Amino acid sequence: MTTVDGVRRLPVPPKPRRPKAMLIGWAIAAVVVAAHTVAWETTGISLGALVDGWRGMADFLGEAIPPDLSWKVLGPSLDAALVTLWIGLLGTTLSVPISLLLALLAARGTAPAEWVYQAARAVLSFLRAVPDVVFALIFVTAVGLGPFPGVLALVCHNVGVMGKLWAEALEDADPGPPQALRSAGANRVQVAAHALLPSVLPQLAGLLMYRFDVNVRSSLVLGLVGAGGIGFLINQSIKLFKFDEMLTHILVVVVLVVAVDRLSAVVRRRLSEGDHA
Amino acid sequence: MLALSGITVRYGERPVLHGVDVTVSRGELLAVLGANGSGKSTLLRAAADLVPVAAGQVTVDGGPRDRLDLALVFQRIHLVRRRSVLDNVCAGALGRLPLRSSLLGFPREVREEAMACLERVGLADRAHDRAGSLSGGQQQRVAVARALCQRPRVVLADEPVSALDPAASEQVLALLAELAHVEGLAVLAVLHQPALAARHADRVVGLRDGRVVLDGRPDQSVDSLYQVLEPVS
Ligand SMILES: Nc1ncnc2c1ncn2[C@@H]1O[C@H](COP(=O)(O)OP(=O)(O)O)[C@@H](O)[C@H]1O
Ligand SMILES: [Mg+2]
């Protein structure tokens, strides 16, 4: 112990060296570097190609600016943006009942049996693993072009994601109130309806709003593969080399996405505030 | 009313209760005292059929126990904070309600019975408030009302006032004693403070290392329960 200007000090003992931890650290670093090298080679990243393509990009932008804001373009664009919004909305709400059922079956504490739990988890994993665009391609083939296959595709993928998120929210809930009702003789369904779901409702609603936001953005991409909405118009304008119309559509998309994002954020903040009150 | 005889409970190989005999009569508030780890909670859980007992039996009124005869009150209260006080009390009746009628809101008879239970604990005027907006002591009284709505013959309370301030503790214990005396319930409460037991209980049982070492008047000295046998260096 030394005393400098009345302040007591103690030298910091040297850190113990742990050779094994260092070895593991170096090994991880080597793997990460190797993975990036392989990825760089495989994807054909080339600054040269980017520079060569510069002129093409400039021509493209030259044609796109200024955007064609005439009503002839803007009107249909706004209509299609609304369709995109409706696809996202229905894709979210229509997946609520199935998501809820699967979440209850896929949460420890509410799953009636181990095999049900495993099965529900497997279904959710599958739905989550298949991207919504792939579902859209399948449904477009099955029921034809338009917004309807878009809704179906979103429902399928969203059940997988929202069911998982909800199941986790259910598992994180305070086990006390369910335990109290179980001891009062309530059965599984009654416990879920009267103790579990009322406690986690704000969390579930917050996740629902988050998924609504994501789904509106996804439904745009679905339009690109023919599932209706403004994505479809963007795809068409590119095919017809009408880049100024394309830019109009993109600007409308930006407004839509920002609006939905803000709405979702505000609602979620309100929900979590209400929870602490 | 409630009779536990020769109860032995093991967690794994280790016995936690060694042939414990405890009875609670109708109209009696029994306080169970004992140091941490002496087996008080385990005794309650054995009574409520929440842990398997290795030996011994539990009877209510001399017969086999029905789960609905025993209502539990918890230290951490365990109300659904976001629901109304009335809905929380109604939930005590779920055990006797058919699934159909309990999913579409509670039937009127149940809501009226729950109001009477709330009246009993002095909180009828808070029926429509959110449970979470009440004070800790009030919430515990709502939990007692929920237990009443179960129409039990026995109430088991594990440290019901450990999370409450002194005034609320007095109030909740006075309520439990009154329910025993007036409604003729058998109430068994695990308590941490001997002074509270002395003021409110009709009888105390002392547990030490999973054995009953004391059973009798609530005003006797219970210091021996909490003494450390091995010298602590
Ligand atoms: N679930 C359990 N598994 C294993 N041991 C337990 C469990 N619950 C309690 N015990 C042990 O049993 C003994 C009695 O516990 P408990 O009945 O909770 O005591 P008390 O409520 O009097 O503090 C303690 O030694 C505790 O560690
Ligand atoms: Mg305990």
Coordinates of C-alpha atoms and ligand atoms in Angstrom, one line a residue:
Chain A
M1 CA 0.0 0.0 0.0
T2 CA 1.3 3.5 -0.9
T3 CA -0.3 6.8 0.0
V4 CA 0.0 9.6 -2.6
D5 CA -1.5 13.0 -1.6
G6 CA -3.6 11.3 1.1
V7 CA -5.2 8.8 -1.4
R8 CA -4.6 5.2 -0.6
R9 CA -3.4 3.0 -3.5
L10 CA -2.8 -0.7 -4.0
P11 CA -0.9 -2.1 -7.0
V12 CA -3.1 -4.2 -9.3
P13 CA -1.9 -7.8 -9.3
P14 CA -0.9 -9.2 -12.7
K15 CA -3.7 -11.0 -14.5
P16 CA -3.3 -14.8 -14.5
R17 CA -2.3 -16.0 -18.0
R18 CA -4.6 -18.7 -19.4
P19 CA -2.9 -20.3 -22.4
K20 CA -5.8 -22.5 -23.2
A21 CA -8.2 -19.5 -23.6
M22 CA -5.6 -17.7 -25.8
L23 CA -5.3 -20.8 -28.0
I24 CA -9.0 -20.9 -28.5
G25 CA -9.1 -17.2 -29.2
W26 CA -6.5 -17.6 -32.0
A27 CA -8.3 -20.6 -33.4
I28 CA -11.6 -18.7 -33.7
A29 CA -9.8 -15.8 -35.3
A30 CA -8.3 -18.1 -37.9
V31 CA -11.6 -19.7 -38.7
V32 CA -13.3 -16.3 -39.2
V33 CA -10.5 -15.1 -41.5
A34 CA -10.7 -18.3 -43.6
A35 CA -14.4 -18.1 -43.9
H36 CA -14.2 -14.5 -45.2
T37 CA -11.5 -15.5 -47.7
V38 CA -13.6 -18.3 -49.2
A39 CA -16.7 -16.1 -49.2
W40 CA -14.8 -13.3 -51.0
E41 CA -13.6 -15.7 -53.7
T42 CA -17.0 -17.5 -54.2
T43 CA -19.1 -14.3 -54.5
G44 CA -16.7 -12.9 -57.1
I45 CA -16.3 -9.5 -55.3
S46 CA -14.4 -7.3 -57.7
L47 CA -13.8 -3.6 -57.4
G48 CA -12.9 -3.6 -61.1
A49 CA -16.4 -4.7 -62.1
L50 CA -17.9 -2.0 -59.8
V51 CA -15.7 0.7 -61.5
D52 CA -16.5 -0.6 -65.0
G53 CA -20.2 -0.7 -64.1
W54 CA -20.1 2.9 -63.0
R55 CA -21.1 4.3 -66.4
G56 CA -24.1 2.0 -66.5
M57 CA -25.2 3.1 -63.0
A58 CA -24.8 6.8 -64.1
D59 CA -27.0 6.2 -67.2
F60 CA -29.5 4.5 -65.0
L61 CA -29.7 7.3 -62.5
G62 CA -29.8 9.9 -65.3
E63 CA -32.9 8.3 -66.6
A64 CA -34.5 7.8 -63.2
I65 CA -34.1 11.4 -62.1
P66 CA -36.3 13.3 -62.0
P67 CA -39.0 10.8 -61.0
D68 CA -42.3 10.9 -63.0
L69 CA -44.6 12.5 -60.5
S70 CA -47.6 12.9 -62.9
W71 CA -50.9 11.6 -61.6
K72 CA -50.9 9.0 -64.3
V73 CA -48.0 7.3 -62.5
L74 CA -48.5 8.5 -59.0
G75 CA -52.2 7.5 -58.8
P76 CA -51.7 3.8 -59.6
S77 CA -48.5 3.9 -57.4
L78 CA -50.5 5.0 -54.4
D79 CA -53.3 2.4 -55.1
A80 CA -50.7 -0.3 -55.3
A81 CA -49.0 0.9 -52.1
L82 CA -52.3 0.5 -50.4
V83 CA -52.6 -3.1 -51.7
T84 CA -49.1 -3.7 -50.3
L85 CA -50.3 -2.4 -46.9
W86 CA -53.4 -4.6 -47.0
I87 CA -51.4 -7.7 -47.8
G88 CA -49.1 -7.0 -44.9
L89 CA -52.1 -6.3 -42.6
L90 CA -54.0 -9.5 -43.5
G91 CA -50.8 -11.5 -43.5
T92 CA -50.3 -10.5 -39.9
T93 CA -53.8 -10.7 -38.5
L94 CA -54.8 -13.9 -40.2
S95 CA -51.8 -15.6 -38.7
V96 CA -52.8 -14.7 -35.1
P97 CA -55.0 -17.7 -34.3
I98 CA -52.6 -20.3 -35.6
S99 CA -49.6 -18.6 -34.1
L100 CA -51.3 -18.5 -30.7
L101 CA -52.2 -22.1 -30.8
L102 CA -48.8 -23.2 -31.9
A103 CA -47.1 -20.9 -29.4
L104 CA -49.1 -22.4 -26.6
L105 CA -48.2 -25.9 -27.8
A106 CA -44.5 -24.9 -28.2
A107 CA -44.0 -23.3 -24.8
R108 CA -42.8 -25.3 -21.8
G109 CA -45.4 -24.9 -19.1
T110 CA -48.4 -24.9 -21.5
A111 CA -47.4 -27.8 -23.9
P112 CA -49.6 -30.8 -22.9
A113 CA -46.8 -33.3 -23.6
E114 CA -43.2 -33.5 -24.6
W115 CA -43.9 -34.9 -28.0
V116 CA -46.4 -32.1 -28.7
Y117 CA -43.9 -29.6 -27.7
Q118 CA -41.3 -31.1 -30.0
A119 CA -43.8 -31.3 -32.9
A120 CA -45.0 -27.7 -32.5
R121 CA -41.4 -26.5 -32.4
A122 CA -40.6 -28.5 -35.5
V123 CA -43.5 -27.0 -37.4
L124 CA -42.5 -23.5 -36.4
S125 CA -38.9 -24.1 -37.4
F126 CA -40.0 -25.3 -40.8
L127 CA -42.3 -22.4 -41.5
R128 CA -39.5 -20.0 -40.3
A129 CA -36.9 -21.7 -42.4
V130 CA -38.8 -21.3 -45.7
P131 CA -38.6 -17.6 -46.7
D132 CA -41.9 -15.9 -47.6
V133 CA -40.7 -15.2 -51.1
V134 CA -40.4 -19.0 -51.7
F135 CA -43.9 -19.4 -50.2
A136 CA -45.1 -16.7 -52.6
L137 CA -43.6 -18.4 -55.7
I138 CA -45.4 -21.6 -54.7
F139 CA -48.7 -19.9 -54.1
V140 CA -48.5 -17.8 -57.3
T141 CA -48.1 -21.1 -59.2
A142 CA -51.0 -22.6 -57.3
V143 CA -53.6 -19.8 -57.2
G144 CA -52.3 -17.4 -59.9
L145 CA -50.8 -13.8 -59.8
G146 CA -52.2 -11.2 -57.5
P147 CA -52.4 -10.1 -53.8
F148 CA -54.1 -13.3 -52.5
P149 CA -51.0 -15.6 -52.9
G150 CA -49.0 -12.8 -51.2
V151 CA -51.3 -12.9 -48.1
L152 CA -51.0 -16.7 -48.0
A153 CA -47.3 -16.6 -48.2
L154 CA -47.0 -14.0 -45.4
V155 CA -49.3 -16.0 -43.2
C156 CA -47.2 -19.2 -43.6
H157 CA -43.9 -17.5 -42.8
N158 CA -45.2 -15.2 -40.2
V159 CA -46.8 -18.1 -38.2
G160 CA -43.3 -19.6 -38.0
V161 CA -41.7 -16.4 -36.7
M162 CA -44.5 -15.0 -34.5
G163 CA -45.3 -18.4 -33.0
K164 CA -41.7 -18.8 -31.9
L165 CA -41.5 -15.2 -30.5
W166 CA -44.8 -15.7 -28.7
A167 CA -43.8 -19.1 -27.3
E168 CA -40.7 -17.5 -25.8
A169 CA -42.7 -14.6 -24.3
L170 CA -45.0 -17.3 -22.7
E171 CA -42.0 -19.1 -21.3
D172 CA -40.6 -15.9 -19.8
A173 CA -43.8 -15.1 -18.0
D174 CA -43.9 -15.1 -14.2
P175 CA -44.9 -18.7 -13.3
G176 CA -46.5 -17.5 -10.0
P177 CA -50.1 -16.7 -11.1
P178 CA -50.4 -19.9 -13.2
Q179 CA -49.2 -21.9 -10.2
A180 CA -51.8 -20.2 -8.0
L181 CA -54.6 -21.0 -10.4
R182 CA -53.4 -24.6 -10.8
S183 CA -53.4 -25.1 -7.1
A184 CA -57.0 -23.7 -7.1
G185 CA -57.9 -26.6 -9.4
A186 CA -58.0 -24.8 -12.8
N187 CA -57.1 -26.9 -15.8
R188 CA -54.5 -26.2 -18.4
V189 CA -56.7 -24.2 -20.7
Q190 CA -58.2 -22.2 -17.8
V191 CA -54.8 -21.4 -16.5
A192 CA -53.7 -20.1 -19.9
A193 CA -56.8 -18.1 -20.4
H194 CA -57.0 -16.5 -16.9
A195 CA -53.4 -16.2 -15.8
L196 CA -50.8 -16.6 -18.5
L197 CA -52.3 -14.8 -21.5
P198 CA -53.6 -11.8 -19.5
S199 CA -50.1 -11.3 -18.0
V200 CA -48.2 -11.4 -21.3
L201 CA -50.7 -9.6 -23.5
P202 CA -48.7 -6.5 -23.9
Q203 CA -45.6 -8.4 -24.9
L204 CA -47.6 -10.4 -27.5
A205 CA -49.2 -7.3 -28.9
G206 CA -45.8 -5.6 -29.1
L207 CA -44.4 -8.5 -31.1
L208 CA -47.5 -8.4 -33.3
M209 CA -46.8 -4.8 -34.1
Y210 CA -43.2 -5.5 -34.9
R211 CA -44.2 -8.3 -37.2
F212 CA -46.8 -6.1 -38.9
D213 CA -43.9 -3.6 -39.7
V214 CA -41.7 -6.4 -41.1
N215 CA -44.6 -8.0 -43.1
V216 CA -45.5 -4.7 -44.9
R217 CA -41.8 -4.5 -46.0
S218 CA -41.9 -8.2 -47.0
S219 CA -45.1 -7.9 -49.0
L220 CA -43.2 -5.4 -51.2
V221 CA -40.7 -8.0 -52.1
L222 CA -43.5 -10.5 -52.7
G223 CA -44.9 -8.1 -55.3
L224 CA -41.6 -8.5 -57.2
V225 CA -42.4 -12.1 -57.8
G226 CA -46.0 -11.4 -58.9
A227 CA -47.9 -11.4 -55.6
G228 CA -49.5 -8.0 -56.2
G229 CA -48.9 -4.6 -54.7
I230 CA -46.4 -2.0 -55.5
G231 CA -43.5 -4.5 -55.8
F232 CA -45.3 -5.7 -58.9
L233 CA -45.2 -2.2 -60.4
I234 CA -41.5 -1.7 -59.6
N235 CA -40.8 -5.0 -61.4
Q236 CA -42.8 -3.9 -64.4
S237 CA -41.3 -0.5 -64.7
I238 CA -37.8 -2.0 -64.7
K239 CA -38.7 -4.5 -67.4
L240 CA -40.1 -1.7 -69.6
F241 CA -37.0 0.5 -68.9
K242 CA -39.2 3.2 -67.3
F243 CA -36.8 4.1 -64.6
D244 CA -38.4 7.5 -63.8
E245 CA -41.6 5.6 -63.0
M246 CA -39.6 3.2 -61.0
L247 CA -38.2 6.0 -58.8
T248 CA -41.7 7.3 -58.2
H249 CA -42.8 3.9 -56.9
I250 CA -39.7 3.7 -54.7
L251 CA -40.4 7.1 -53.2
V252 CA -43.9 6.0 -52.4
V253 CA -42.5 2.8 -50.8
V254 CA -40.2 4.8 -48.6
V255 CA -43.1 6.9 -47.4
L256 CA -45.2 3.8 -46.7
V257 CA -42.4 2.0 -44.9
V258 CA -41.4 4.9 -42.7
A259 CA -45.1 5.5 -41.8
V260 CA -45.7 1.9 -40.7
D261 CA -42.4 1.8 -38.9
R262 CA -43.3 4.9 -36.9
L263 CA -46.8 3.6 -36.1
S264 CA -45.4 0.3 -34.9
A265 CA -42.7 2.0 -32.8
V266 CA -45.2 4.3 -31.1
V267 CA -47.7 1.5 -30.3
R268 CA -44.9 -0.7 -28.9
R269 CA -43.7 2.2 -26.7
R270 CA -47.2 2.8 -25.4
L271 CA -47.6 -0.9 -24.6
S272 CA -44.4 -1.1 -22.6
E273 CA -45.1 2.1 -20.8
G274 CA -48.6 0.8 -19.8
D275 CA -46.9 -2.3 -18.4
H276 CA -44.9 -0.4 -15.9
A277 CA -47.7 1.9 -14.8
Chain B
M1 CA -60.2 -30.9 10.2
L2 CA -56.8 -31.1 8.6
A3 CA -54.7 -33.9 9.9
L4 CA -51.1 -34.7 8.8
S5 CA -49.8 -37.9 10.3
G6 CA -46.4 -39.4 10.1
I7 CA -45.5 -37.3 7.1
T8 CA -42.0 -38.1 5.7
V9 CA -40.7 -36.3 2.6
R10 CA -37.4 -36.8 0.9
Y11 CA -35.7 -34.7 -1.7
G12 CA -33.6 -37.4 -3.4
E13 CA -32.1 -39.4 -0.6
R14 CA -32.2 -36.6 2.0
P15 CA -35.2 -36.7 4.3
V16 CA -36.6 -33.2 4.9
L17 CA -39.5 -34.2 7.1
H18 CA -39.3 -37.0 9.5
G19 CA -42.7 -38.4 10.4
V20 CA -44.3 -35.1 11.2
D21 CA -47.7 -35.0 12.9
V22 CA -49.7 -31.8 12.7
T23 CA -53.4 -31.2 13.0
V24 CA -55.4 -28.0 12.5
S25 CA -59.0 -27.9 13.9
R26 CA -62.0 -26.2 12.4
G27 CA -62.0 -22.6 13.5
E28 CA -58.3 -22.5 14.4
L29 CA -55.4 -20.5 13.2
L30 CA -52.2 -22.5 13.5
A31 CA -48.9 -20.8 13.1
V32 CA -45.9 -22.9 12.0
L33 CA -42.6 -21.5 13.1
G34 CA -39.0 -22.6 12.4
A35 CA -35.7 -21.5 11.0
N36 CA -34.9 -21.3 7.3
G37 CA -34.7 -24.8 5.9
S38 CA -36.5 -26.5 8.8
G39 CA -39.1 -27.8 6.4
K40 CA -42.1 -25.4 6.8
S41 CA -42.8 -24.9 3.1
T42 CA -42.3 -28.6 2.5
L43 CA -44.9 -29.4 5.1
L44 CA -47.4 -27.1 3.4
R45 CA -46.6 -28.6 0.0
A46 CA -47.1 -32.1 1.4
A47 CA -50.5 -31.0 2.8
A48 CA -51.5 -29.6 -0.6
D49 CA -50.3 -32.6 -2.5
L50 CA -47.6 -30.6 -4.3
V51 CA -44.7 -32.9 -3.3
P52 CA -44.8 -36.7 -3.1
V53 CA -44.8 -38.0 0.5
A54 CA -42.6 -41.1 1.2
A55 CA -44.8 -42.0 4.2
G56 CA -47.7 -40.8 6.2
Q57 CA -51.1 -39.5 5.2
V58 CA -53.2 -36.3 4.9
T59 CA -56.9 -36.3 5.8
V60 CA -59.5 -33.6 5.7
D61 CA -62.4 -34.2 8.1
G62 CA -61.2 -37.7 8.6
G63 CA -61.6 -38.6 4.9
P64 CA -59.3 -38.4 1.9
R65 CA -58.5 -34.9 0.8
D66 CA -60.1 -33.2 -2.2
R67 CA -57.7 -30.8 -3.9
L68 CA -60.4 -28.1 -3.9
D69 CA -60.8 -28.4 -0.1
L70 CA -57.4 -26.7 0.3
A71 CA -56.8 -23.2 -0.8
L72 CA -53.3 -21.7 -1.0
V73 CA -52.0 -18.2 -0.2
F74 CA -48.5 -17.3 -1.3
Q75 CA -45.7 -15.1 0.0
R76 CA -45.4 -13.5 -3.4
I77 CA -49.2 -13.1 -3.7
H78 CA -49.3 -14.3 -7.4
L79 CA -52.3 -12.2 -8.6
V80 CA -52.5 -11.4 -12.3
R81 CA -51.6 -7.7 -11.9
R82 CA -53.1 -6.6 -15.1
R83 CA -56.5 -8.0 -14.5
S84 CA -59.2 -6.5 -12.3
V85 CA -59.5 -7.4 -8.6
L86 CA -62.8 -9.0 -9.3
D87 CA -61.5 -11.2 -12.1
N88 CA -58.7 -12.3 -9.9
V89 CA -61.1 -13.3 -7.2
C90 CA -63.4 -15.1 -9.6
A91 CA -60.4 -17.2 -10.8
G92 CA -60.5 -18.9 -7.4
A93 CA -63.7 -20.6 -8.6
L94 CA -62.2 -22.1 -11.8
G95 CA -61.7 -25.5 -10.2
R96 CA -65.5 -26.1 -10.1
L97 CA -66.4 -24.3 -13.4
P98 CA -66.9 -26.2 -16.6
L99 CA -64.4 -25.1 -19.3
R100 CA -67.1 -23.5 -21.6
S101 CA -68.5 -21.1 -19.0
S102 CA -65.1 -20.1 -17.8
L103 CA -63.7 -19.0 -21.1
L104 CA -66.4 -16.4 -22.0
G105 CA -66.1 -14.3 -18.9
F106 CA -67.3 -15.5 -15.5
P107 CA -71.0 -16.3 -14.9
R108 CA -73.0 -13.9 -12.8
E109 CA -73.3 -16.2 -9.8
V110 CA -69.6 -16.4 -9.7
R111 CA -69.1 -12.7 -10.0
E112 CA -71.6 -12.1 -7.2
E113 CA -69.9 -14.7 -5.0
A114 CA -66.6 -13.1 -5.6
M115 CA -68.0 -9.7 -4.6
A116 CA -69.1 -11.3 -1.3
C117 CA -65.6 -12.7 -0.8
L118 CA -64.1 -9.2 -1.5
E119 CA -66.6 -7.7 1.0
R120 CA -65.3 -10.3 3.5
V121 CA -61.7 -8.9 3.2
G122 CA -62.9 -5.3 3.1
L123 CA -62.1 -4.5 -0.5
A124 CA -65.5 -4.6 -2.2
D125 CA -65.0 -1.0 -3.3
R126 CA -61.9 -1.9 -5.3
A127 CA -63.5 -4.6 -7.4
H128 CA -62.9 -2.9 -10.8
D129 CA -59.4 -1.6 -10.1
R130 CA -56.4 -3.3 -11.6
A131 CA -54.9 -5.7 -9.1
G132 CA -51.5 -4.3 -9.7
S133 CA -52.6 -0.9 -8.6
L134 CA -53.3 -2.0 -5.0
S135 CA -50.8 -1.9 -2.2
G136 CA -49.0 -5.1 -1.2
G137 CA -51.3 -5.6 1.9
Q138 CA -54.4 -5.0 -0.2
Q139 CA -53.2 -7.4 -2.9
Q140 CA -52.6 -10.1 -0.3
R141 CA -56.2 -9.6 1.0
V142 CA -57.4 -10.0 -2.6
A143 CA -55.4 -13.2 -2.7
V144 CA -57.2 -14.3 0.5
A145 CA -60.5 -13.5 -1.2
R146 CA -59.5 -15.6 -4.2
A147 CA -58.8 -18.4 -1.8
L148 CA -62.2 -18.0 -0.2
C149 CA -63.9 -18.1 -3.6
Q150 CA -62.5 -21.6 -4.0
R151 CA -64.9 -22.5 -1.1
P152 CA -62.2 -24.3 0.8
R153 CA -62.3 -26.0 4.2
V154 CA -58.6 -25.4 4.8
V155 CA -56.4 -22.4 4.0
L156 CA -52.6 -23.0 3.7
A157 CA -50.5 -19.8 3.7
D158 CA -46.8 -19.9 3.2
E159 CA -45.2 -16.8 4.7
P160 CA -48.2 -14.7 3.7
V161 CA -46.9 -11.5 5.3
S162 CA -43.1 -11.8 4.7
A163 CA -43.3 -9.2 1.9
L164 CA -45.5 -6.8 3.7
D165 CA -44.9 -3.9 6.1
P166 CA -45.8 -4.3 9.8
A167 CA -49.2 -2.6 9.6
A168 CA -50.3 -4.7 6.6
S169 CA -48.9 -7.8 8.2
E170 CA -51.1 -7.2 11.3
Q171 CA -54.1 -6.6 9.1
V172 CA -53.7 -9.8 7.0
L173 CA -53.1 -12.0 10.0
A174 CA -56.1 -10.5 11.8
L175 CA -58.1 -11.4 8.7
L176 CA -56.8 -15.0 8.6
A177 CA -57.6 -15.4 12.3
E178 CA -61.1 -13.9 11.8
L179 CA -61.8 -16.3 8.9
A180 CA -60.8 -19.2 11.1
H181 CA -63.0 -18.1 14.0
V182 CA -66.0 -16.8 12.1
E183 CA -66.1 -19.0 9.0
G184 CA -64.9 -22.1 10.7
L185 CA -62.0 -22.6 8.4
A186 CA -58.8 -24.5 9.4
V187 CA -56.0 -22.1 8.7
L188 CA -52.4 -23.1 8.7
A189 CA -49.9 -20.2 8.3
V190 CA -46.1 -20.4 8.1
L191 CA -44.8 -17.3 9.8
H192 CA -41.3 -15.8 10.2
Q193 CA -42.0 -13.6 13.2
P194 CA -42.8 -15.3 16.5
A195 CA -44.3 -12.0 17.8
L196 CA -47.0 -12.1 15.0
A197 CA -47.8 -15.7 15.8
A198 CA -48.1 -14.8 19.5
R199 CA -50.6 -12.1 18.8
H200 CA -52.8 -13.8 16.2
A201 CA -52.4 -17.6 16.3
D202 CA -54.5 -19.9 18.4
R203 CA -51.6 -22.4 18.6
V204 CA -48.1 -22.7 17.3
V205 CA -46.1 -25.6 16.0
G206 CA -42.3 -25.4 15.9
L207 CA -40.2 -27.3 13.3
R208 CA -36.6 -28.0 13.7
D209 CA -34.7 -30.0 11.1
G210 CA -37.9 -31.6 9.8
R211 CA -39.3 -32.6 13.2
V212 CA -42.0 -31.1 15.4
V213 CA -40.2 -29.9 18.5
L214 CA -42.9 -27.7 20.0
D215 CA -46.7 -27.6 19.9
G216 CA -48.8 -25.5 22.1
R217 CA -49.8 -22.1 23.3
P218 CA -48.8 -19.2 21.0
D219 CA -47.2 -17.1 23.8
Q220 CA -44.5 -19.6 24.8
S221 CA -40.9 -19.0 24.2
V222 CA -39.8 -20.2 20.8
D223 CA -36.2 -19.0 20.8
S224 CA -34.9 -22.6 20.8
L225 CA -36.1 -23.0 17.3
Y226 CA -33.7 -20.5 15.9
Q227 CA -30.6 -21.3 18.0
V228 CA -27.6 -22.5 16.1
L229 CA -26.4 -25.8 17.6
E230 CA -22.9 -26.0 16.0
P231 CA -20.7 -23.2 17.2
V232 CA -20.0 -20.9 14.3
S233 CA -16.4 -19.8 14.1
Ligands
LIG1 N1 -37.3 -28.8 -4.5 C1 -36.3 -29.1 -3.6 N2 -35.3 -30.0 -4.0 C2 -34.4 -30.3 -3.1 N3 -34.3 -29.8 -1.8 C3 -35.2 -29.0 -1.4 C4 -36.3 -28.6 -2.3 N4 -37.1 -27.7 -1.6 C5 -36.6 -27.6 -0.4 N5 -35.5 -28.3 -0.3 C6 -34.7 -28.5 1.0 O1 -35.5 -29.0 2.0 C7 -35.2 -28.3 3.2 C8 -36.5 -27.7 3.7 O2 -36.9 -26.7 2.9 P1 -38.2 -25.8 3.1 O3 -39.4 -26.7 3.4 O4 -38.3 -24.9 2.0 O5 -37.8 -25.0 4.4 P2 -38.4 -23.7 5.0 O6 -39.7 -23.3 4.3 O7 -38.7 -24.0 6.5 O8 -37.4 -22.6 4.9 C9 -34.1 -27.3 2.9 O9 -32.9 -27.9 3.4 C10 -34.2 -27.1 1.4 O10 -32.9 -26.9 1.0
MG2 MG -40.2 -21.6 3.1

